[in-house]
XYZ file of C-alpha atoms in Angstrom:
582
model
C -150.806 43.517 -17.039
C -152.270 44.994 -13.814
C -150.721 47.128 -11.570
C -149.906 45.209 -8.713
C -147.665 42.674 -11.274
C -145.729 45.809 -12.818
C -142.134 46.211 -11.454
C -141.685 49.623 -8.933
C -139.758 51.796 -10.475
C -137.725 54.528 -8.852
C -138.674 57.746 -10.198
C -135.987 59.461 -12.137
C -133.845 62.339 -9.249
C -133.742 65.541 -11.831
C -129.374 65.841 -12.156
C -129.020 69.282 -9.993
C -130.611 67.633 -7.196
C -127.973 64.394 -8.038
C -125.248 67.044 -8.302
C -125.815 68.688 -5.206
C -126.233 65.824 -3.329
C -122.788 64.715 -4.172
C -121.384 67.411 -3.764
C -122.555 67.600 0.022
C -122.652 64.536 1.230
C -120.784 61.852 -1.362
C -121.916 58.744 -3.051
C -123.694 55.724 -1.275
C -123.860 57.636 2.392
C -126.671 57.254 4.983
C -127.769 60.333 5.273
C -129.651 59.521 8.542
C -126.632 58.587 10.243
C -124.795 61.833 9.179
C -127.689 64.161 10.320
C -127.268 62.150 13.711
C -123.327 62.973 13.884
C -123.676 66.793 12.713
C -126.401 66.936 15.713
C -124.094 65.605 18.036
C -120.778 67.442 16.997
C -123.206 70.412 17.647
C -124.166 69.650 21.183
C -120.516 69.365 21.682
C -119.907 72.780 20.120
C -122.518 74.157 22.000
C -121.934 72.835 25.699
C -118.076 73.846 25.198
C -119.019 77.370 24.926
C -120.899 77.367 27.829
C -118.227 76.081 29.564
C -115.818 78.902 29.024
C -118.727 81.165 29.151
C -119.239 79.605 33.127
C -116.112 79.192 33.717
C -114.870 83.056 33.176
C -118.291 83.867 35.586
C -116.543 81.854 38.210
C -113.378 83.473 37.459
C -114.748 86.677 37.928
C -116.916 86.181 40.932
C -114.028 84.921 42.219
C -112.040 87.657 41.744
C -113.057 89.875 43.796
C -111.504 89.489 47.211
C -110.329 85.992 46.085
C -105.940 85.234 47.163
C -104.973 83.592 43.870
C -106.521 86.111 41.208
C -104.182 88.974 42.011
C -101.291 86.670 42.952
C -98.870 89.979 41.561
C -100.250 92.031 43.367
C -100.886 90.297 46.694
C -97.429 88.710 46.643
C -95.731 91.496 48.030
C -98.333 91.006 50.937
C -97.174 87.515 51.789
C -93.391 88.438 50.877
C -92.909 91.464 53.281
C -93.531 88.947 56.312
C -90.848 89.768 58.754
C -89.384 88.400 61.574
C -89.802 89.395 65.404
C -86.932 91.691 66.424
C -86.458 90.625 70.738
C -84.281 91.504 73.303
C -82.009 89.839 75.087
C -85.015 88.211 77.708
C -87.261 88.306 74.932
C -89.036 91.320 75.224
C -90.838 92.579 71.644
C -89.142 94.978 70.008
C -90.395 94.631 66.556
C -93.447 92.297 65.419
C -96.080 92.433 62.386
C -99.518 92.742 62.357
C -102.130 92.041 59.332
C -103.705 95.593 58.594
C -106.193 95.964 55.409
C -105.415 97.987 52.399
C -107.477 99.079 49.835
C -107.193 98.829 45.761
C -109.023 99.252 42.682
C -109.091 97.360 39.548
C -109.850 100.020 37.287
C -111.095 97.510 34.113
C -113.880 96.554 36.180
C -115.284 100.037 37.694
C -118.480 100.224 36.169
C -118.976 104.255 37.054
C -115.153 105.684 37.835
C -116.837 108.854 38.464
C -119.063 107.535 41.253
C -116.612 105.425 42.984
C -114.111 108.099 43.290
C -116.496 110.525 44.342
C -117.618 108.210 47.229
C -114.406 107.014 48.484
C -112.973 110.508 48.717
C -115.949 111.445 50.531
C -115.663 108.015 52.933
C -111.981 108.564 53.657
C -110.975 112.581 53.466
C -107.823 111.900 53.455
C -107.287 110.542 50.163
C -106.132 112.700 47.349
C -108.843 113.364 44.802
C -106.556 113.620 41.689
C -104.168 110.884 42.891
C -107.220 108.649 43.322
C -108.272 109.717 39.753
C -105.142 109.102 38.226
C -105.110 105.815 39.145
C -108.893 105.163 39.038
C -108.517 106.366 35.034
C -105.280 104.114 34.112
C -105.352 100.843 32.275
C -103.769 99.135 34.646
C -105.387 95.812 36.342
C -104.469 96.274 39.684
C -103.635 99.991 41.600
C -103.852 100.891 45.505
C -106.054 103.380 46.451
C -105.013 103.632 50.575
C -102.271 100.982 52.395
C -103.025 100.446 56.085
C -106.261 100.869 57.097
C -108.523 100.908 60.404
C -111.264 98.179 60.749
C -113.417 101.298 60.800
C -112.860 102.629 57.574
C -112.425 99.118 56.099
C -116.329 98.275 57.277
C -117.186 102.029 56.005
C -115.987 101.436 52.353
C -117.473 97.342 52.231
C -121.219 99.429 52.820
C -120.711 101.466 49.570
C -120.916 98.379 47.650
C -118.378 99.131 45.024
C -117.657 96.376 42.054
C -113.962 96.545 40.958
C -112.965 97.752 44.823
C -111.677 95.631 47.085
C -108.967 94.949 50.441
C -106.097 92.982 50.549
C -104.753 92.342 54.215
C -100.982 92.991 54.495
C -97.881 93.142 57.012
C -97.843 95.974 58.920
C -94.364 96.558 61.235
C -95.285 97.674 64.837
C -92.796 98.740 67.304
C -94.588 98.178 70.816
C -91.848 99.727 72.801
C -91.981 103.025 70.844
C -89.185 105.392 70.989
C -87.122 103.155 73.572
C -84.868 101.590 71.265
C -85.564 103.586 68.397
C -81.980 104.332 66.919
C -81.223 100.818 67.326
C -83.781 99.209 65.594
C -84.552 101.505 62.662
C -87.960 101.273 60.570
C -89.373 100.180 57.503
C -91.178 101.604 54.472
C -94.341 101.283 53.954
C -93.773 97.897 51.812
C -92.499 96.463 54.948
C -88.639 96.542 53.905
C -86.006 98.059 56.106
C -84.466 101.089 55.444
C -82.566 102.029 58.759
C -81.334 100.093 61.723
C -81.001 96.110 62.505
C -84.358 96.436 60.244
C -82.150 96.831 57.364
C -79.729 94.872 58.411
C -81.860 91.718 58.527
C -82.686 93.128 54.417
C -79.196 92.964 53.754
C -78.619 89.344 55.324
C -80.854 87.688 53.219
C -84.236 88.286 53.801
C -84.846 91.188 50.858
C -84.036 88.017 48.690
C -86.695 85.495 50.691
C -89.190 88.321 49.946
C -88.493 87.833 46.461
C -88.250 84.270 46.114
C -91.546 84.630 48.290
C -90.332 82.064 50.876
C -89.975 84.316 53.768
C -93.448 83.925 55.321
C -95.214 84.789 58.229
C -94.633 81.969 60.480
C -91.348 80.367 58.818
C -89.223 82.591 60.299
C -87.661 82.805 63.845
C -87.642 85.473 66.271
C -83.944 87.445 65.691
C -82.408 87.699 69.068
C -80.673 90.870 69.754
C -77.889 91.641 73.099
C -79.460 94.963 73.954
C -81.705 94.755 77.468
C -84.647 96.672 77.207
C -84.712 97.079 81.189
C -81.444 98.680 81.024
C -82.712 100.817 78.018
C -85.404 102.369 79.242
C -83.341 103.441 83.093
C -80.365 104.869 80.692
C -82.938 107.219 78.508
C -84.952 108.183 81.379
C -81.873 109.097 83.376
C -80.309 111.355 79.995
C -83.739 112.592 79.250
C -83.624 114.448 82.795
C -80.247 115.076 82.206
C -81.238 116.777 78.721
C -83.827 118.798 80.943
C -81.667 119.828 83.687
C -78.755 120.931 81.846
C -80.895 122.061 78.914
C -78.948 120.403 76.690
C -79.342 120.009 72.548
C -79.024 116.187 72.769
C -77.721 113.413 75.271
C -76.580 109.943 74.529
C -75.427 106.994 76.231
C -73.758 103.419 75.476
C -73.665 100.391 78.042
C -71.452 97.744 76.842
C -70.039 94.305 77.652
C -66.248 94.980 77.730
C -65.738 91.233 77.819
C -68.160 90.069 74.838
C -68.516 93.389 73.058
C -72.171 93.502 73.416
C -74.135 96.468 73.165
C -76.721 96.223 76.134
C -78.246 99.406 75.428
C -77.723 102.635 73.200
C -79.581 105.774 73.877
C -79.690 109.134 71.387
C -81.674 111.749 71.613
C -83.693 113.479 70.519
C -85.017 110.165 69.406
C -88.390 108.985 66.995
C -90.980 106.919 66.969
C -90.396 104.528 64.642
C -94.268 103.799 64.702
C -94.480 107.599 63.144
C -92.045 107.237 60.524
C -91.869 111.253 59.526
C -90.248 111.559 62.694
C -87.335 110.071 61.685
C -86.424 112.448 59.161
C -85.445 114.743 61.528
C -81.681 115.128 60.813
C -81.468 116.415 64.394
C -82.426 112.629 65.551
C -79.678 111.007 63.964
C -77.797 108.358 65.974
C -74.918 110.177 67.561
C -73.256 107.360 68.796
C -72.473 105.423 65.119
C -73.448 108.263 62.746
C -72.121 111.028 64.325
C -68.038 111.826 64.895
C -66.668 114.003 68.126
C -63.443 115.119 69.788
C -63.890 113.054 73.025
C -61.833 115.168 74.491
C -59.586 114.025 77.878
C -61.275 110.369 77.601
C -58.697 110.431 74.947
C -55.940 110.503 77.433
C -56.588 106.997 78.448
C -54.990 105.877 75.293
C -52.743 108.214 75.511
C -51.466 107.226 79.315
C -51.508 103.236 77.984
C -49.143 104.102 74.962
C -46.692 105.261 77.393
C -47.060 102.342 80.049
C -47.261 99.770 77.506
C -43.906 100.449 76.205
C -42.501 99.003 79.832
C -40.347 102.395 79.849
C -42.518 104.377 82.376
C -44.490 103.127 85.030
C -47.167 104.887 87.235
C -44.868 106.897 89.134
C -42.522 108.501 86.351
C -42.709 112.014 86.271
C -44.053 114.561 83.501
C -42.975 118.786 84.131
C -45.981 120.497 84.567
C -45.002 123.999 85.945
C -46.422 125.603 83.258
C -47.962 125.800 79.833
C -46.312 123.568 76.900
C -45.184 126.159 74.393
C -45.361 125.023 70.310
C -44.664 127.308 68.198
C -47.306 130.018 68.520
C -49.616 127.241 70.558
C -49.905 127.296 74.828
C -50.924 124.299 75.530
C -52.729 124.904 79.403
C -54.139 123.367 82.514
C -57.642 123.533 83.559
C -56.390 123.704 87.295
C -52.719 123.741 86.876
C -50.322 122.655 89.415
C -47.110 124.054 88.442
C -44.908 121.374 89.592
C -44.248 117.970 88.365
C -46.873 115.505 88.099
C -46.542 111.625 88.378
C -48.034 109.319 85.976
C -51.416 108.974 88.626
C -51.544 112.566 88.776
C -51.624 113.344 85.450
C -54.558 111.023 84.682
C -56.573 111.866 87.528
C -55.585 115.859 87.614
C -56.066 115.437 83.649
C -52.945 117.532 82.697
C -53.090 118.603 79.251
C -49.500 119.375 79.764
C -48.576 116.312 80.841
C -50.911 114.065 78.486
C -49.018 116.522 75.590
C -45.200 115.734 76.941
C -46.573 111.610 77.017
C -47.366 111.759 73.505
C -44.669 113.314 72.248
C -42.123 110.962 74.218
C -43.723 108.372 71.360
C -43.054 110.405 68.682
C -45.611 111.005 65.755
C -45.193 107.598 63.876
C -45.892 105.646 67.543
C -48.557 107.498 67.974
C -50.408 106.974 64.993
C -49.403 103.535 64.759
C -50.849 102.539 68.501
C -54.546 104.901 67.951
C -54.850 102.843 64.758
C -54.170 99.271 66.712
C -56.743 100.688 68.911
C -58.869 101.013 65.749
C -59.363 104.472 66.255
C -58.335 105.236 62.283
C -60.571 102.622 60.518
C -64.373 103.715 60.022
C -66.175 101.286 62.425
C -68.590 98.474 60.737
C -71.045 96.941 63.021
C -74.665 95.211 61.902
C -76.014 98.735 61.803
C -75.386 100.343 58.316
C -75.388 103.848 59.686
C -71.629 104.507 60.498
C -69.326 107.386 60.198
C -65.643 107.427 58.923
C -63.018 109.398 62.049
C -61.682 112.529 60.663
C -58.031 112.845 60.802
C -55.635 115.321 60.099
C -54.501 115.867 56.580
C -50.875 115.703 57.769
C -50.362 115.041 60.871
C -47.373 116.860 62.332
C -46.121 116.576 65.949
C -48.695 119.745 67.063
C -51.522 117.209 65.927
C -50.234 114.548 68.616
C -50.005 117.247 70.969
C -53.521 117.900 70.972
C -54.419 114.474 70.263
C -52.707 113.390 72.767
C -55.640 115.049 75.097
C -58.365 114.553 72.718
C -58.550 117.180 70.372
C -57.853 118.033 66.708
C -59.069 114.313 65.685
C -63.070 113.624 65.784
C -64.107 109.306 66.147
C -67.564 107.766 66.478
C -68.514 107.622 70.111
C -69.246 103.585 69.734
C -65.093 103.639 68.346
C -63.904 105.246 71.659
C -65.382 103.104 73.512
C -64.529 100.007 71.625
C -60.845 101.498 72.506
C -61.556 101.856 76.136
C -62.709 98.600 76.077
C -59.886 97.169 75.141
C -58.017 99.435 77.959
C -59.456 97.038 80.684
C -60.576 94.135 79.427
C -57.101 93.021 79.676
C -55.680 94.143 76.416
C -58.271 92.889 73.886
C -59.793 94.805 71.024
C -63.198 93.507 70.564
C -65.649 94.579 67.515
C -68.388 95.930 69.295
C -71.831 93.695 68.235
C -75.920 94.133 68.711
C -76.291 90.576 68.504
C -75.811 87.981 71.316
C -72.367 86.759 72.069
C -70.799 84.422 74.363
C -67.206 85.023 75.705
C -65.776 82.192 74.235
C -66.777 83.782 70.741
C -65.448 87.037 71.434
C -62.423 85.489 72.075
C -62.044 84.155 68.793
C -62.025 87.281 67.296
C -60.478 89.595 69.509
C -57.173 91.050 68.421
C -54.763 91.815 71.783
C -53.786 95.737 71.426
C -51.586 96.129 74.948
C -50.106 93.701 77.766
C -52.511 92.121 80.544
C -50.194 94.342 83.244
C -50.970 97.499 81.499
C -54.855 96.947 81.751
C -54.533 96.100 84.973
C -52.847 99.481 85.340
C -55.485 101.429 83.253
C -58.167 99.859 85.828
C -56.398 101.344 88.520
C -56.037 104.363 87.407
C -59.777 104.670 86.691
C -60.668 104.076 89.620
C -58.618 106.373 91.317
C -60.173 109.149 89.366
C -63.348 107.494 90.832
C -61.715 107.784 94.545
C -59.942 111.406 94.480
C -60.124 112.596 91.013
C -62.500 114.244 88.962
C -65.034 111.255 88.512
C -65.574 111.110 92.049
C -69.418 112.498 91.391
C -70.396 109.102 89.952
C -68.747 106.486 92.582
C -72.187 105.036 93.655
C -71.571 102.765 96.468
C -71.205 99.250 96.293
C -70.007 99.604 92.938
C -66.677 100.369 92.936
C -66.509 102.026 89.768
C -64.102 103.479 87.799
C -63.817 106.320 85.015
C -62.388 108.790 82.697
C -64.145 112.512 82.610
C -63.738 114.599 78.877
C -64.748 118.426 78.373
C -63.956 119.047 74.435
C -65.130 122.326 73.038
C -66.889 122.739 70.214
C -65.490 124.248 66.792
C -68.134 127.084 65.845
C -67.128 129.075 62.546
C -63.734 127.623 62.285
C -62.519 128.360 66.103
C -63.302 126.186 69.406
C -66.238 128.209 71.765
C -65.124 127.917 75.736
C -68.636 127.686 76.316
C -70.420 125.664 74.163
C -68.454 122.523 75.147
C -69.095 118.387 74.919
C -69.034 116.699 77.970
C -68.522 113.245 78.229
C -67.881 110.354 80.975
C -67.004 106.902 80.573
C -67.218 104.286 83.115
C -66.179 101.012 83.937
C -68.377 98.213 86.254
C -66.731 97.626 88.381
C -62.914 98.590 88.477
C -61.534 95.751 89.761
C -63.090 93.196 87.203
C -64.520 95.030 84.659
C -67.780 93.786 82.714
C -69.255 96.614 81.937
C -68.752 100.128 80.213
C -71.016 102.931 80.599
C -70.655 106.024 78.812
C -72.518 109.174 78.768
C -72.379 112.243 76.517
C -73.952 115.604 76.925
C -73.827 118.405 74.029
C -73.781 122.032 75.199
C -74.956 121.350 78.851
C -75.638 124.895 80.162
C -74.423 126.362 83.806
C -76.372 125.889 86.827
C -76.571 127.667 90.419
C -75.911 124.196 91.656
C -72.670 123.563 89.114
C -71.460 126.975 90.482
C -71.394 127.889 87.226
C -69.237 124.912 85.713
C -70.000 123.089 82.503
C -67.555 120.806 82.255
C -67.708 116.832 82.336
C -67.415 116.343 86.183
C -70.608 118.921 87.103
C -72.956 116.893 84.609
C -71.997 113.668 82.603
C -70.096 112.808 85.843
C -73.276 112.720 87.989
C -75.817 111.608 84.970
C -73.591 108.479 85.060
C -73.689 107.690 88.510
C -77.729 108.007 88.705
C -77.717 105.605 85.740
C -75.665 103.528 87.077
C -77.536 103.096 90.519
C -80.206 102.097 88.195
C -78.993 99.444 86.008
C -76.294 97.760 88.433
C -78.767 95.634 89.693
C -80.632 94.822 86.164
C -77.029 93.626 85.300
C -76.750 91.503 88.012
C -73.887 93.527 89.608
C -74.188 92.647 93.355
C -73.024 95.387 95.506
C -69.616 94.276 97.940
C -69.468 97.205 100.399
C -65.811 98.287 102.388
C -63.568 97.306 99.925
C -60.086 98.746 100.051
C -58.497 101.430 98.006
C -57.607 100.824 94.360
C -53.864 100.207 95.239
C -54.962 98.064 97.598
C -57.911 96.467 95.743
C -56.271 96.328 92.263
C -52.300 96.979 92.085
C -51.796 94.397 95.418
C -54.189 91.609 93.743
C -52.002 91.810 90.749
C -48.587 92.334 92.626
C -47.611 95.295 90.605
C -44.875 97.266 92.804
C -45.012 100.287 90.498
């Protein structure tokens, strides 16, 4: 049989090869179509490590100066967005600006060494070792420097730095400086508020917008607040000459709607730039008018003289012996100027008896007393948006020697802003209002004002301010066209336990004008010193008296106060127009 008619036979596959070959790939498979799914499974492989390979490259590059990588860190960027602070025409008071700050991202620092040594050397003012501490930690994200000049921002981009980089942030600017600085507070240097109507807006809310990181730049409205800047700046340029003239340690000033409650301007100094924070711990530039507490001394008397008419048991003409000191026990109680005769309800107020304010007071007896200064809410620590406040001190036991001197304004210590909320009330026509830094219309201060005396004996107390304005010891501040009307106070100091005669408080308090009141002013001078022109005099009506009436021939026409000239004489003016016979 020839070759090409014998059957082909397979040669015989040795049995390890057999073995093997089951093992690997099974019985009866195509082993060409398995080789072309193992080469495919590893381009697959292959291309999907690439991919995460590329994409952490992009990540990276990314990165750098890129808003969503850092989203932590650059949250509290976008968080600390505040709100404009304006006044009551709009003026800025308080706006942000985007300023850039510099971090690290110490993982990624190639040389730490080099890149401190070069930004220490670019900005001198960083700490070396702080900058090292951080620069060395295993942290992901650290700030090297927080607000920034463009200059030094372009001077650190040249140094080329991997792992350095700027985030831009919210940076609080106060364009108006120290003007309304005890009134609007500051922030820290994360943008929250930690003084003033800046931490009041924290406490309303916005602390938790920041954290829910909805309060952003341009979602938020301008907060509208009643103070006037115009008025602001003529009241601390007046008591900064004041502070200069008299050489005074400080000088402060309120100007208030007695009909609203508004605060149109508050003045303390020495003040701060709120721009500089450092300044501001100063704890001589604290707000006297809120944080601080003073006998106001013979302003007091207004209260005093309105306890006694509001009981509809004395009138303006009753008399009160004043022929000599008021003996208590061990205490004189003296005149300034005594008369030694009797004195009349008028003459009292505008003579300011001590005496007489003393035998008033004690006519009501220490329970009335106390119970009419607290309706007056001179007891209660006052609460207004600003959190800086300070409690009255009070006597321990109050015996009828404390409403003697009371009674006249010593031996009890209030917040300024509290007195004057009281002598609001005085001739407003009887209504306590809580004083505000926020707009308010009329209609809303009526809602929650709280009547503290009759309508006839505010009409009284305005004409009895203005009489001190015509003949009595506020006559220094009766600018023309104004018809004004006021209450002086002298208190001295206590120094080591005992009151100095010459290191003394003075303080006026005015109202715009008598006849209709709108506004209060009130002006406070601490330890004005004796001039050749004061002959020698420190007391209220030789320097708060005439501070007040320069301020107020400033502002009466920013408030819209238009002068009437030859009106009559407060009983005239006033007591006729109301047809009170007393």
């Amino acid at each position: 049989m020839t070759d090409q008619l014998r059957p082909h036979v397979k040669p015989q596959e040795p049995w390890r090869q057999r073995l093997v070959r089951t093992l690997l790939y099974g019985r009866d498979v195509d082993r060409t179509a398995k080789a072309r799914a193992r080469i495919g499974l590893a381009i697959i492989a292959f291309a999907a490590v690439y991919a995460v390979i590329g994409g952490r490259l992009v990540m990276f590059a990314a990165g750098s100066d890129g808003p969503s990588a850092r989203r932590s860190a650059q949250q509290d960027a976008i968080a600390t967005a505040r709100p404009d602070i304006v006044d009551r025409n709009g003026a800025v008071l308080a706006t942000d600006v985007k300023t850039p700050s510099l971090f690290a991202e110490p993982r990624r620092l190639i040389d730490k060494d080099e890149a401190i040594e070069l930004l220490t050397a670019t900005l001198p003012d960083l700490d070396t070792n702080e900058v090292r501490e951080r620069m060395m930690s295993r942290k992901g994200f650290v700030w090297l420097k927080r607000e920034m000049t463009p200059k030094q921002q372009q001077d650190i981009h040249r140094l080329g730095l991997p792992g350095v980089g700027f985030l831009r942030e919210n940076k609080r600017v106060y364009p108006t400086g120290n003007e309304v600085a005890h009134l609007i507070g500051l922030v820290n240097i994360d943008n929250q508020g930690i003084a003033g109507m800046e931490k009041w807006l924290d406490n309303q809310g916005l602390a938790d917008l920041h954290r829910a990181g909805f309060a952003t730049d341009r979602l938020q409205k301008p907060v509208e607040l009643s103070v006037d800047l115009r008025v602001e700046h003529a009241l601390r340029d007046e008591l900064l000459k004041a502070k200069e003239k008299f050489k005074t340690k400080a000088a402060s000033g309120l100007v208030v709607n007695v009909r609203t409650g508004e605060i149109i301007a508050m003045v303390s100094l020495p003040d701060f730039d709120p721009n500089n924070p450092k300044e501001a711990h100063d704890p001589d530039r604290i707000n006297r008018l809120t944080t601080g507490v003073y006998e106001m001394g013979s302003t007091f008397k207004a209260f005093t003289l309105a306890m006694a008419l509001d009981t509809g048991k004395y009138d303006l003409n009753s008399l009160w012996d004043a022929r000599g000191p008021l003996h208590y026990g061990k205490f004189a109680i003296h005149d300034d100027e005594p008369k030694g005769r009797f004195l009349n309800m008028k003459e009292v107020f505008y003579f300011s008896s001590n005496v007489g304010a003393a035998r008033i007071a004690l006519t009501q007896g220490v329970e009335g007393h106390k119970a009419f200064l607290r309706k007056m809410g001179q007891f209660d620590r006052l609460r207004t948006e600003l959190p800086e406040s300070a409690s009255p001190i009070l006597p321990k036991r109050w015996a009828e020697l404390n409403t003697v001197t009371i009674a006249f304004g010593h031996g009890m210590a209030v917040a300024p802003l509290q007195g004057v909320m009281g002598v609001s009330a005085l001739v407003n026509g009887g209504l306590l209002i809580p004083p505000t830094f926020m707009k308010r219309t009329e209609a809303e201060a009526m809602a929650i004002a709280k009547r503290v005396i009759k309508p006839e004996t505010s009409e009284k107390m305005r004409y009895l301010m203005r009489l001190n304005a015509e003949v009595g010891t506020a006559r220094k501040a009766d600018v023309k066209g104004y018809y004004i009307g006021g209450k002086t106070g002298t208190a001295e100091k206590v120094i080591n336990g005992r009151y100095a005669k010459k290191k003394v408080l003075t303080l006026f308090t005015a109202v715009i004008p008598a006849d209709k009141p709108k506004y209060q002013l009130l002006i406070m001078l601490d330890e004005p010193q004796p001039l050749k022109e004061t002959y020698g005099f420190i007391t209220s009506g030789w320097n708060a008296v005439p501070t007040a009436g320069n301020v107020i021939s400033r502002i009466g026409p920013l408030l819209g106060i238009e002068p009437r000239f030859d009106l009559p004489p407060s009983d005239r003016q006033i007591l006729a127009a109301s047809r009170l016979t007393q």
